[in-house]
Short mmCIF file of C-alpha atoms in Angstrom, two decimals:
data_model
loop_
_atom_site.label_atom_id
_atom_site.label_comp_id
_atom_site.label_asym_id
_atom_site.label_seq_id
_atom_site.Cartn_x
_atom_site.Cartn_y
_atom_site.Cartn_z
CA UNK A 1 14.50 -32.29 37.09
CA UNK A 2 16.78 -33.97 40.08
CA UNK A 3 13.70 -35.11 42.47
CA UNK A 4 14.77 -34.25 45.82
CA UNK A 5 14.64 -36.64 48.33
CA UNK A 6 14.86 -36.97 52.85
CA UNK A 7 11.88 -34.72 52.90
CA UNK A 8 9.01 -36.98 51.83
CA UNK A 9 5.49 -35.87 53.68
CA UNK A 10 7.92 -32.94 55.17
CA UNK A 11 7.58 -29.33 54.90
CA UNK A 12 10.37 -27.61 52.98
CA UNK A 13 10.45 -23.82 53.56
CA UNK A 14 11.89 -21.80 50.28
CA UNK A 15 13.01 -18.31 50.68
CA UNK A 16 13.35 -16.12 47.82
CA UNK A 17 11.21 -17.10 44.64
CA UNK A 18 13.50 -16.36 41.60
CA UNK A 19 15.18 -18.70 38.75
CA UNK A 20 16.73 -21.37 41.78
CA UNK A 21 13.80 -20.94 44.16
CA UNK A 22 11.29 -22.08 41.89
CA UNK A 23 13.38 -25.23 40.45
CA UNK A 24 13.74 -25.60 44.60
CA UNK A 25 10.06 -25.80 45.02
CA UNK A 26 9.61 -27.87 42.30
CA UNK A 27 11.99 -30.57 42.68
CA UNK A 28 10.95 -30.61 46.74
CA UNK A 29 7.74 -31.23 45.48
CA UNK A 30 8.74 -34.04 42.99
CA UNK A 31 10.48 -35.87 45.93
CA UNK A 32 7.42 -35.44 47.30
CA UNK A 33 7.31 -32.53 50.42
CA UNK A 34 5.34 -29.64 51.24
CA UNK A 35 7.43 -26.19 49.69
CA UNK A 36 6.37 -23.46 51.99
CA UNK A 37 6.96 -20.78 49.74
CA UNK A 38 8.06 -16.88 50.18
CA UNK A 39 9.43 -14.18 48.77
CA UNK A 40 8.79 -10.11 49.98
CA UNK A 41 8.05 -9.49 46.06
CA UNK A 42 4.40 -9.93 45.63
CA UNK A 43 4.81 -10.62 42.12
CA UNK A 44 6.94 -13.69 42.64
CA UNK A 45 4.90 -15.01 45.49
CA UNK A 46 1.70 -14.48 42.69
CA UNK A 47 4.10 -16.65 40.53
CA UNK A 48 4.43 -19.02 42.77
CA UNK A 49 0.70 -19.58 43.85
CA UNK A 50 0.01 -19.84 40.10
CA UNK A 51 2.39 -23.24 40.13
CA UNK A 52 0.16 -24.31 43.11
CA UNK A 53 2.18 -23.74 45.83
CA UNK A 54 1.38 -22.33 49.30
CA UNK A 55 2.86 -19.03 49.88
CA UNK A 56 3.28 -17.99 53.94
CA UNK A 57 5.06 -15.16 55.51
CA UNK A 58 7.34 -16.83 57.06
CA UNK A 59 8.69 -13.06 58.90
CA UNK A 60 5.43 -13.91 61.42
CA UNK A 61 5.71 -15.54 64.91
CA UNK A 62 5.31 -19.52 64.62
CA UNK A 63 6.40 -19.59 60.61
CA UNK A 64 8.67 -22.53 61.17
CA UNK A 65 6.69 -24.53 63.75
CA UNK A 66 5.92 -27.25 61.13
CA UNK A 67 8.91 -26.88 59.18
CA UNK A 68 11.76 -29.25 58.73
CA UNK A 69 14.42 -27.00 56.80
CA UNK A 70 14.91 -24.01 55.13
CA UNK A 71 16.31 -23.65 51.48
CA UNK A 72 17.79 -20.27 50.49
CA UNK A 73 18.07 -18.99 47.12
CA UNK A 74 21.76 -17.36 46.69
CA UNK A 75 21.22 -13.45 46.85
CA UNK A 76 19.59 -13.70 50.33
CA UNK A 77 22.51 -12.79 53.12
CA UNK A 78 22.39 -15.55 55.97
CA UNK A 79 25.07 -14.02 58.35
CA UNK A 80 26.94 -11.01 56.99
CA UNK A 81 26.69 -7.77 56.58
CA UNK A 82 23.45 -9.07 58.73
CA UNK A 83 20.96 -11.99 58.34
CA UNK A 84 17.83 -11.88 56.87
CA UNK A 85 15.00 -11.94 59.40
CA UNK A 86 13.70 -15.00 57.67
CA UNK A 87 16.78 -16.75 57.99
CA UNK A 88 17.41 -15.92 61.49
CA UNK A 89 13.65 -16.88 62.57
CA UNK A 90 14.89 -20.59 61.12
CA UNK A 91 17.97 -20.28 63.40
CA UNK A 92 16.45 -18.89 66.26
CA UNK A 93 13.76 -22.12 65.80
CA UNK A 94 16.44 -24.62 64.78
CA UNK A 95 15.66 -25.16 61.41
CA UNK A 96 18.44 -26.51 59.70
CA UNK A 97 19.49 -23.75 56.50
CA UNK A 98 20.53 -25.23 53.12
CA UNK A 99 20.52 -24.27 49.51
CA UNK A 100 19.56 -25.80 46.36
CA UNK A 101 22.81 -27.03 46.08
CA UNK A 102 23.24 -28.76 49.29
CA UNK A 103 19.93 -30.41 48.21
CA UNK A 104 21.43 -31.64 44.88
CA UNK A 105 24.46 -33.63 46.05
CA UNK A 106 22.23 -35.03 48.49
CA UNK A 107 19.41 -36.29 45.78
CA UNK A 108 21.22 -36.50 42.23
CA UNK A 109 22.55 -40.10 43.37
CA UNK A 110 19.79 -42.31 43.37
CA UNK A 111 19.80 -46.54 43.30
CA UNK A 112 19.69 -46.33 39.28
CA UNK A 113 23.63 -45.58 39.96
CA UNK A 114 23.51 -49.51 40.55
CA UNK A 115 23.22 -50.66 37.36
CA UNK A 116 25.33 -48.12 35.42
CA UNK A 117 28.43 -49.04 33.76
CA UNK A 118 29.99 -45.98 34.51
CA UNK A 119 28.79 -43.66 37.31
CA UNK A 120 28.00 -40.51 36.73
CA UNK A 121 30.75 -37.54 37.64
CA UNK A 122 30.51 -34.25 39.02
CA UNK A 123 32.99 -31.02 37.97
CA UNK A 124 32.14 -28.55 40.17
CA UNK A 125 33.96 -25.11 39.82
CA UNK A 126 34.57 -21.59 42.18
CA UNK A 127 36.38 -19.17 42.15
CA UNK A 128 36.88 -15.30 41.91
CA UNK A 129 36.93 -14.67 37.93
CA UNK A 130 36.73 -17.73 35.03
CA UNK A 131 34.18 -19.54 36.39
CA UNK A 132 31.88 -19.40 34.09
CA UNK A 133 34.62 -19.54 30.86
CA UNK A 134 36.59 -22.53 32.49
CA UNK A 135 32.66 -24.41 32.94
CA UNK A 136 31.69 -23.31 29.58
CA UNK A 137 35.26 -24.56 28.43
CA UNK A 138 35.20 -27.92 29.57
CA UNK A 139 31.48 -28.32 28.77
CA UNK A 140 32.46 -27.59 24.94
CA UNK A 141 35.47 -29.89 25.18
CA UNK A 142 33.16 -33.11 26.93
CA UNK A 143 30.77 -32.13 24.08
CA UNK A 144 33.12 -32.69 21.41
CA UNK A 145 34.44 -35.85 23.12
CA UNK A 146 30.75 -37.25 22.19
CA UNK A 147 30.22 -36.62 26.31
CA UNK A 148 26.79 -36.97 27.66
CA UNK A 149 27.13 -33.80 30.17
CA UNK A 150 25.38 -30.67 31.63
CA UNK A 151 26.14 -27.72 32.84
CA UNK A 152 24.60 -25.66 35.75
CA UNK A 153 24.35 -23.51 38.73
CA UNK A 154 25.48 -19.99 38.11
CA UNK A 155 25.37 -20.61 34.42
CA UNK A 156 22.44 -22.67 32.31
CA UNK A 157 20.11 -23.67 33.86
CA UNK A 158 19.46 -24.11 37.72
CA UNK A 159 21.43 -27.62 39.47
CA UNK A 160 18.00 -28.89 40.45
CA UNK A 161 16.53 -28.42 36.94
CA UNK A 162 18.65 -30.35 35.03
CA UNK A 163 17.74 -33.68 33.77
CA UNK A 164 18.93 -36.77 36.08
CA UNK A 165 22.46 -37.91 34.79
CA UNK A 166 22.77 -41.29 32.45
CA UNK A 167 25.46 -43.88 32.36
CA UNK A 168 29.02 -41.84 32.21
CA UNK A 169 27.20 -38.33 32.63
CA UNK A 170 28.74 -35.68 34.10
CA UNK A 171 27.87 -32.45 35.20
CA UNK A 172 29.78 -29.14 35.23
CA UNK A 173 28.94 -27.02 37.52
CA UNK A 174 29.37 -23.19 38.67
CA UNK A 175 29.32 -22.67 42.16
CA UNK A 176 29.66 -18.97 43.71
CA UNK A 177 30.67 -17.98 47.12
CA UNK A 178 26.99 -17.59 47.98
CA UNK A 179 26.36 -21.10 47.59
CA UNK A 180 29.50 -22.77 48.74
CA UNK A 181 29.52 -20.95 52.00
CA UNK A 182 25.63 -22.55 52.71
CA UNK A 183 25.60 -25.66 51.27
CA UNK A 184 25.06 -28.33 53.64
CA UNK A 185 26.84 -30.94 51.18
CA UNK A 186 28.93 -30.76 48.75
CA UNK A 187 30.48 -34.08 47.37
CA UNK A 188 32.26 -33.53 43.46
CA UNK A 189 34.35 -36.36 42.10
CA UNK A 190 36.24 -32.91 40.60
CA UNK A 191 36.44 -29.55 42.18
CA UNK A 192 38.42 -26.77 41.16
CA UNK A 193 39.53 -23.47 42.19
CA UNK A 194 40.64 -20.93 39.46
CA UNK A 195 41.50 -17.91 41.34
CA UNK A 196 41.04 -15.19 44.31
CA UNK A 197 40.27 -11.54 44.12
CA UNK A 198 38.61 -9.29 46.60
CA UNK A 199 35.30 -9.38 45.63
CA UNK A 200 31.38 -9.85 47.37
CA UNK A 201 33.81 -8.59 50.55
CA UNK A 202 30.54 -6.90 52.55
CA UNK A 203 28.61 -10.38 52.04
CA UNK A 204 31.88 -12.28 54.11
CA UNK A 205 32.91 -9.78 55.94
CA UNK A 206 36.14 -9.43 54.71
CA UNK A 207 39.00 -11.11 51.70
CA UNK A 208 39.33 -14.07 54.91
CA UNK A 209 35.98 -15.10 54.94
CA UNK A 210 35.36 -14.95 51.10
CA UNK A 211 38.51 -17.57 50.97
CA UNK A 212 36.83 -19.16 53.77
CA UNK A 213 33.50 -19.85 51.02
CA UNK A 214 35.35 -20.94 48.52
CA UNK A 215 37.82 -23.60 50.66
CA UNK A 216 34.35 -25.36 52.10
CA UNK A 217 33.86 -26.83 48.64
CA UNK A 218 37.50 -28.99 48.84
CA UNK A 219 37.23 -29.17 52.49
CA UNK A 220 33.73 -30.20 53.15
CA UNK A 221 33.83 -32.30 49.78
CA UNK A 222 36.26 -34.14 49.78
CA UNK A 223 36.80 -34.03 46.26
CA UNK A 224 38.76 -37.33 44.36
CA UNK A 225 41.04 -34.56 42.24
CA UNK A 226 41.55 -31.23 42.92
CA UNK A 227 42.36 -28.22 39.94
CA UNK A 228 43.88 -25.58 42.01
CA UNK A 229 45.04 -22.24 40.42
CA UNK A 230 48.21 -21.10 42.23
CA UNK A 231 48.77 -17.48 40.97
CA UNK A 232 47.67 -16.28 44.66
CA UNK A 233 48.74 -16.98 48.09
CA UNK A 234 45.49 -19.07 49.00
CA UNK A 235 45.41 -21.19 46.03
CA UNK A 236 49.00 -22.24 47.09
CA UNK A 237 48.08 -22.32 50.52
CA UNK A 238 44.52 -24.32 49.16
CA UNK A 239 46.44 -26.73 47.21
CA UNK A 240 49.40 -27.27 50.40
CA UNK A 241 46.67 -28.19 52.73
CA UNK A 242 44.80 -30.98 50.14
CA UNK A 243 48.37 -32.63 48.94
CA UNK A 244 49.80 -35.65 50.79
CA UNK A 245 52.79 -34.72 49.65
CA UNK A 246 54.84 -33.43 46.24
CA UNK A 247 54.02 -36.47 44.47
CA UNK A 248 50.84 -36.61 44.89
CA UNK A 249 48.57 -36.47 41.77
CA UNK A 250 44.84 -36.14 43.51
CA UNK A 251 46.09 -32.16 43.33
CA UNK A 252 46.81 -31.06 39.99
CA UNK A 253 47.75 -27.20 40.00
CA UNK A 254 47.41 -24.56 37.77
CA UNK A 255 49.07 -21.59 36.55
CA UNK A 256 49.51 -18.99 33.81
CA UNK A 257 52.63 -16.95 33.23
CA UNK A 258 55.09 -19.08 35.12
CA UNK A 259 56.01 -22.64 34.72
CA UNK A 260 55.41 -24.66 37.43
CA UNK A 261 58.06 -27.39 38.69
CA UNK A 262 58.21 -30.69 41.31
CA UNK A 263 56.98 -34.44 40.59
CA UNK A 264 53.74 -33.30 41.09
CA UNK A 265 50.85 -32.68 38.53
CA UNK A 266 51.29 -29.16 36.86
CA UNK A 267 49.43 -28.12 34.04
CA UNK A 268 50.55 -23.98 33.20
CA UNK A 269 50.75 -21.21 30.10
CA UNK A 270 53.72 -19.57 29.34
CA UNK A 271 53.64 -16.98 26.33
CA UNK A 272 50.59 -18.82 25.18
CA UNK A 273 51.64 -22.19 25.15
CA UNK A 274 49.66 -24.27 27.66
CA UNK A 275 51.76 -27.39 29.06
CA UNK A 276 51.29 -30.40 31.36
CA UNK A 277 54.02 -32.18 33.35
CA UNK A 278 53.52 -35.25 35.40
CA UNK A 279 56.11 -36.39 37.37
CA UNK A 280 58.71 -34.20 36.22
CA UNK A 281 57.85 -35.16 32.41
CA UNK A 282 55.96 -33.17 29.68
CA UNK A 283 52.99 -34.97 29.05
CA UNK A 284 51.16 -32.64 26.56
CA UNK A 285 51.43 -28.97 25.04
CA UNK A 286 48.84 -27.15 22.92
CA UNK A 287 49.50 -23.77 21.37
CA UNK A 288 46.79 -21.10 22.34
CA UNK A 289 48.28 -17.86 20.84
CA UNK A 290 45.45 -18.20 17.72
CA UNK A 291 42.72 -19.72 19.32
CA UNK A 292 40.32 -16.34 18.96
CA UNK A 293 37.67 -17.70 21.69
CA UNK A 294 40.29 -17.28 24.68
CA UNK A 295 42.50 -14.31 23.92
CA UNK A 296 44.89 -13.34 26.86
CA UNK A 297 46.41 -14.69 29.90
CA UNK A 298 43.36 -14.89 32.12
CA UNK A 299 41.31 -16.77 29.23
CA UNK A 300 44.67 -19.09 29.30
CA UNK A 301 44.64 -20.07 33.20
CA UNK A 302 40.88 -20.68 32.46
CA UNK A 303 41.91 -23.42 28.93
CA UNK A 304 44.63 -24.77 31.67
CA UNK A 305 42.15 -25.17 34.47
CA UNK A 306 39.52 -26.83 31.95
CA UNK A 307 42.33 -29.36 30.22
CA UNK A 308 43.42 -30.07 33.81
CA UNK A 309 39.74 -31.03 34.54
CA UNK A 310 39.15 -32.88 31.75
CA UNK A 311 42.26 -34.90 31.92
CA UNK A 312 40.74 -36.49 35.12
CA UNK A 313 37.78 -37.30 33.22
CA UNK A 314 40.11 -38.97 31.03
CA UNK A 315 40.58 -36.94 28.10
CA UNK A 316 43.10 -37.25 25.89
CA UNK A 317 45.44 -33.87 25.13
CA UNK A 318 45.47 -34.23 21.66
CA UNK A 319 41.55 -34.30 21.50
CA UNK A 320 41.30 -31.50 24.28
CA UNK A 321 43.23 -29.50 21.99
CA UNK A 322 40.11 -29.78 18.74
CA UNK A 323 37.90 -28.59 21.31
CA UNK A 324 39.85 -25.82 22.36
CA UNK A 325 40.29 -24.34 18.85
CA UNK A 326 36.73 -24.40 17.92
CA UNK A 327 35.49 -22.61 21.41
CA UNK A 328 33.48 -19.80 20.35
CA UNK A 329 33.69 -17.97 23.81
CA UNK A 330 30.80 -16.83 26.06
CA UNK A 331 28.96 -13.86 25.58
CA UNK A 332 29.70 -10.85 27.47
CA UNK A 333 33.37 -12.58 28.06
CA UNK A 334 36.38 -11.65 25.99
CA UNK A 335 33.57 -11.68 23.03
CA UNK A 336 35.09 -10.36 19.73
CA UNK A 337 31.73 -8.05 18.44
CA UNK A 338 33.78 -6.57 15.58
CA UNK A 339 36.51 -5.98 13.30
CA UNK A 340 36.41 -2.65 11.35
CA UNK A 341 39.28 -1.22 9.92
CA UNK A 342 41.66 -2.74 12.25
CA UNK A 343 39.57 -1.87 15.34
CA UNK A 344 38.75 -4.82 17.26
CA UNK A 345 35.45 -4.10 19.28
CA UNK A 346 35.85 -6.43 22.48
CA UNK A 347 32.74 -6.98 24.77
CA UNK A 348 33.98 -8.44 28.44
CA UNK A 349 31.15 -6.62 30.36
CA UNK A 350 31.36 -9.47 33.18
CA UNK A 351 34.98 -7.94 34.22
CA UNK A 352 32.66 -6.66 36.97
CA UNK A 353 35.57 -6.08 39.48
CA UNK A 354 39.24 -4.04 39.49
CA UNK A 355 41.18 -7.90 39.29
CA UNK A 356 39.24 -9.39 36.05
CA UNK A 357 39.31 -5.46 34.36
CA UNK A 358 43.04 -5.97 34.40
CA UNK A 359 43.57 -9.29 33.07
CA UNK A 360 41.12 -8.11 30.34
CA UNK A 361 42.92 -5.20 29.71
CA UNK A 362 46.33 -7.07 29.50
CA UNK A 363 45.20 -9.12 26.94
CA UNK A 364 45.04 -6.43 24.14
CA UNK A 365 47.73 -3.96 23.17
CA UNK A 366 46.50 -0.86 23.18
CA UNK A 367 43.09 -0.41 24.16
CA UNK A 368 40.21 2.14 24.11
CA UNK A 369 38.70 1.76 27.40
CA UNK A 370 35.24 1.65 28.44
CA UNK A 371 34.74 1.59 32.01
CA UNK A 372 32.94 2.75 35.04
CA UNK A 373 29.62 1.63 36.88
CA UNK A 374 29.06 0.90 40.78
CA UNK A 375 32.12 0.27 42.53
CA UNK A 376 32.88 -2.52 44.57
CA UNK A 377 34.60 -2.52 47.93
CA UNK A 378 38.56 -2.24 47.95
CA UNK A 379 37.99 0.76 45.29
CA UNK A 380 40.22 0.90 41.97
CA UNK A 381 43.54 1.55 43.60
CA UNK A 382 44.57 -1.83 42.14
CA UNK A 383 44.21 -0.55 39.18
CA UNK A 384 47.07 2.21 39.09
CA UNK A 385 50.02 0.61 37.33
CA UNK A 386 48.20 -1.99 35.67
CA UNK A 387 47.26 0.19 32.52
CA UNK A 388 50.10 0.83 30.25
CA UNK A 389 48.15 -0.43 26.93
CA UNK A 390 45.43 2.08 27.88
CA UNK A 391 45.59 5.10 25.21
CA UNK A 392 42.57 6.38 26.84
CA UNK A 393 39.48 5.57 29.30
CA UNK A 394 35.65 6.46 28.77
CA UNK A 395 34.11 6.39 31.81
CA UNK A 396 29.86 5.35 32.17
CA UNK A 397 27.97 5.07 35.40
CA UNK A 398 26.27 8.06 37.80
CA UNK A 399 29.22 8.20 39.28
CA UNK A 400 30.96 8.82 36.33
CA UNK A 401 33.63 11.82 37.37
CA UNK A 402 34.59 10.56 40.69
CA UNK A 403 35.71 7.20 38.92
CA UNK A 404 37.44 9.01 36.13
CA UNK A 405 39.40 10.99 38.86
CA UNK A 406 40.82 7.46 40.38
CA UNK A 407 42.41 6.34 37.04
CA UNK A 408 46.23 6.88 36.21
CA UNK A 409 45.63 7.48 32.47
CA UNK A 410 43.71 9.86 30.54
CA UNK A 411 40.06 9.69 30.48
CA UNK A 412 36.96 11.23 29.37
CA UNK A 413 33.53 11.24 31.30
CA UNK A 414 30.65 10.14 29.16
CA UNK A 415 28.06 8.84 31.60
CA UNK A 416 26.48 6.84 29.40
CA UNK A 417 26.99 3.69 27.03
CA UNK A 418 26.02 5.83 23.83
CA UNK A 419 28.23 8.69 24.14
CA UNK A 420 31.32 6.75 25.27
CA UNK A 421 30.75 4.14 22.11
CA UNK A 422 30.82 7.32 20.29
CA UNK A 423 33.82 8.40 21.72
CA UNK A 424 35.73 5.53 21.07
CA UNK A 425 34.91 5.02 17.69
CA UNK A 426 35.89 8.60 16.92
CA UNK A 427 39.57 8.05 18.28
CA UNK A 428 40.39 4.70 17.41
CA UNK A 429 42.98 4.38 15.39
CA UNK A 430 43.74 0.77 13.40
CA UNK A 431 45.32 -1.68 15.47
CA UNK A 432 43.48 -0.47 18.67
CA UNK A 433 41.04 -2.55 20.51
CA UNK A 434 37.91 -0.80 21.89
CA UNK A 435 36.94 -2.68 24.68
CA UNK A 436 34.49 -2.69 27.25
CA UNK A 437 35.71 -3.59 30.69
CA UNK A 438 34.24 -1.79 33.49
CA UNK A 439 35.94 -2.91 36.67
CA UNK A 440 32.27 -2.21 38.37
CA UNK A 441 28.96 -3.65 38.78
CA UNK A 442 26.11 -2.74 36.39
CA UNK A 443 23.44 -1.83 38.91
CA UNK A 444 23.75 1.67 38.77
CA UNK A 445 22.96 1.86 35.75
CA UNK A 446 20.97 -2.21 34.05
CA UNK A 447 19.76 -4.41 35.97
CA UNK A 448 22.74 -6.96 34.89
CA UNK A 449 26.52 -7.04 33.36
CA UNK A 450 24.38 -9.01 30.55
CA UNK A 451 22.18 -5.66 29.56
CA UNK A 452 25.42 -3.76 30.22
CA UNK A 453 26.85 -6.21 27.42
CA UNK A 454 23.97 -5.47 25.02
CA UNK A 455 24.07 -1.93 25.23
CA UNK A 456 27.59 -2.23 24.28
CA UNK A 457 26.79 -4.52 21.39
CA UNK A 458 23.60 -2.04 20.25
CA UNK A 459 26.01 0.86 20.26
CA UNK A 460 28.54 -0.31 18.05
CA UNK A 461 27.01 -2.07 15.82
CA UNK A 462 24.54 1.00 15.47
CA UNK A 463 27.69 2.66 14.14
CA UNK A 464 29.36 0.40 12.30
CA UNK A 465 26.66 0.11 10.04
#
């Protein structure tokens, strides 16, 4: 647990009572304050109490008269599409608003640092789609590297939960829009930026203020190096505004499926062969084409954004290349189930939006498609064009038939997971790939792209037996 600390005899208000809350209350506690707790679920606030903490609804006149801040767990809306009441009774008082990450980069340094060798380092990494590979990624590589490091935040375990960092530790972390937009400080030694795709538009009221998120953590942080994926307008733009100029190396950018050129720091995948340049001269190359836990281009720009990080950690690319070829790949991401009969069964149930359904599709030939689920803002007309390896698409979700009607290639509505696994199975042919991509969010259907995944899993291998 990361004690936090500036709150000692204080009290600490903590909205919303799930996996981060609860870490929240506890580490507030450790440093020792007050957690005022709440959360409108009475089962979490009975949680709660049974930890010992005081629960108070804080929606009543006079909640924050005693209070010194309010910490927010992620899924709570501060300002768009409209604040929560509790959150805007803290405003209203002038309660300063934070999140649990805010509180960790202001309490995971303590005066231990002093009499380390080697301070500690932070990777912290945002972005649209990859996150949680490129953090996996370059947790695996530091492991094998004989690296004392963690990973948290949107993946493992929560950033105030994690054990205090040794001498040389480092922490990888994965920070969503949600909490880069709040936190009140953010200072990584790394940061890195893999992509941008409309997504989580209703939460920042439009694609500018979802950028917007994702920019505080380089330009409130002030990061020493900066990864910056370059494949869209704003991570050029992103990586313009942090460089002093062509040479310089604190900005190391990133791209897959065009080589990148200048004095600068480039590391970028070309026909599956990842390469760094530095100063104009190749400094390493590593062949990705057979590595099985990061098949197609958007798994590349991930293993280039991870080698980039890791090279400021000091890596060599020789041993960053073992550790990429024994990556087993995260579940519910790119995650090979399968192989009967030449069918590849492929489940990437976190492509939760039209952007990383495409890259998943483009990564496999010819594909049997499962798809569908609650559609996110901007609709699938990014999708038309983008599936030419798609023989055919089996369409889940309530909404089944009106997302079946948006596609440009033939497709079948099945409703649910059973009946399109069926489906599939019955029309694959050998050298296809059935794959589960949905370009949606689960919610209409599991409560997470995780059960989504599982039902997938279930379904095949209740076939293939």
């Amino acid at each position: 647990m990361i004690p936090v600390y500036g709150f000692s005899g204080a009290n600490v208000a903590v909205l919303g009572l799930g996996r981060s809350g609860l870490a929240t209350a506890r580490a507030l506690r450790a440093g020792d304050a007050t957690p005022i707790c709440w959360d409108d679920n009475p089962a979490a606030r009975e949680a709660a109490e049974g930890e010992g903490f005081t629960c108070r609804d804080l929606h009543k006149q006079g909640g924050f008269d005693d209070v010194a801040s309010l910490i927010v767990s992620p899924g709570i809306p501060h300002l768009y599409p409209t604040p929560n009441p509790v959150v805007r009774a803290a405003l209203d008082a002038g309660v300063p608003v934070d999140n649990d990450i805010g509180l960790f980069f202001r309490s995971v340094a303590t005066s231990q640092w002093d009499n380390f060798e080697r301070i500690p380092q932070i990777v912290a990494v945002t972005g649209s789609n990859g996150k949680s590979t490129t953090v996996a990624l370059l947790h695996h590589i530091l492991e094998s590297a004989g690296k004392e490091v963690q990973m948290a935040g949107n993946i493992g375990r929560g950033v105030l939960d994690i054990d205090p960092p040794g001498d040389g530790g480092i922490v990888v972390l994965e920070l969503s829009s949600y909490q880069t937009e709040l936190a009140r400080s953010m200072t990584p030694d790394v940061a890195v930026f893999t992509n941008l795709s409309p997504d989580h538009l209703d939460r920042h009221a439009g694609l500018g203020g979802y950028f917007a998120a994702k920019r505080r953590l380089f330009a409130e942080g002030g990061p020493d190096r900066a990864v910056i994926g370059v494949d869209e307008d704003e991570g050029v733009f992103l990586a313009g505004q942090l460089s002093m100029g062509a040479a310089d190396d604190r900005v190391i950018r990133v791209s897959s499926g065009r080589k990148l050129a200048g004095v600068g720091w480039n590391v970028f995948a070309r026909k599956g062969f990842l390469s760094e340049y530095r100063k104009g001269r190749q400094a390493g190359s590593i062949d990705l084409r057979q590595m099985t836990g990061l098949p197609g281009a958007h798994n590349h720009q991930n293993a280039c954004a991870a080698y980039a990080a890791a090279r400021t950690l000091g890596l060599a690319p020789r041993m960053i290349e073992g550790a990429l070829e024994t990556y087993p790949g995260l579940p519910h991401r790119s995650q090979t189930i399968a192989e009967v009969d030449g069918v590849r069964f492929v489940n990437d149930s976190k492509a939760t939006n039209v952007d990383s359904a495409v890259k998943a599709l483009s990564a496999f030939k010819k594909v049997r498609w499962i798809c569908g689920g609650l559609e996110k803002d901007g609709g699938l007309e990014a999708l038309k064009g983008q599936t030419g390896n798609v023989q055919k698409a089996y369409v889940i979700g309530r909404e089944a038939a009106n997302f079946a009607m948006q596609l440009d290639v033939e497709a079948e509505v099945c409703g649910d997971m059973a009946r399109a696994v069926e489906q599939a199975i019955a029309d694959a042919q050998e050298g296809e790939t059935v794959l589960l991509a949905p370009a949606a969010a689960s919610f209409d259907q599991y409560d997470s792209f995780e059960k989504r995944g599982d039902d997938f899993i279930a379904e095949v291998e209740k076939r293939l037996k």
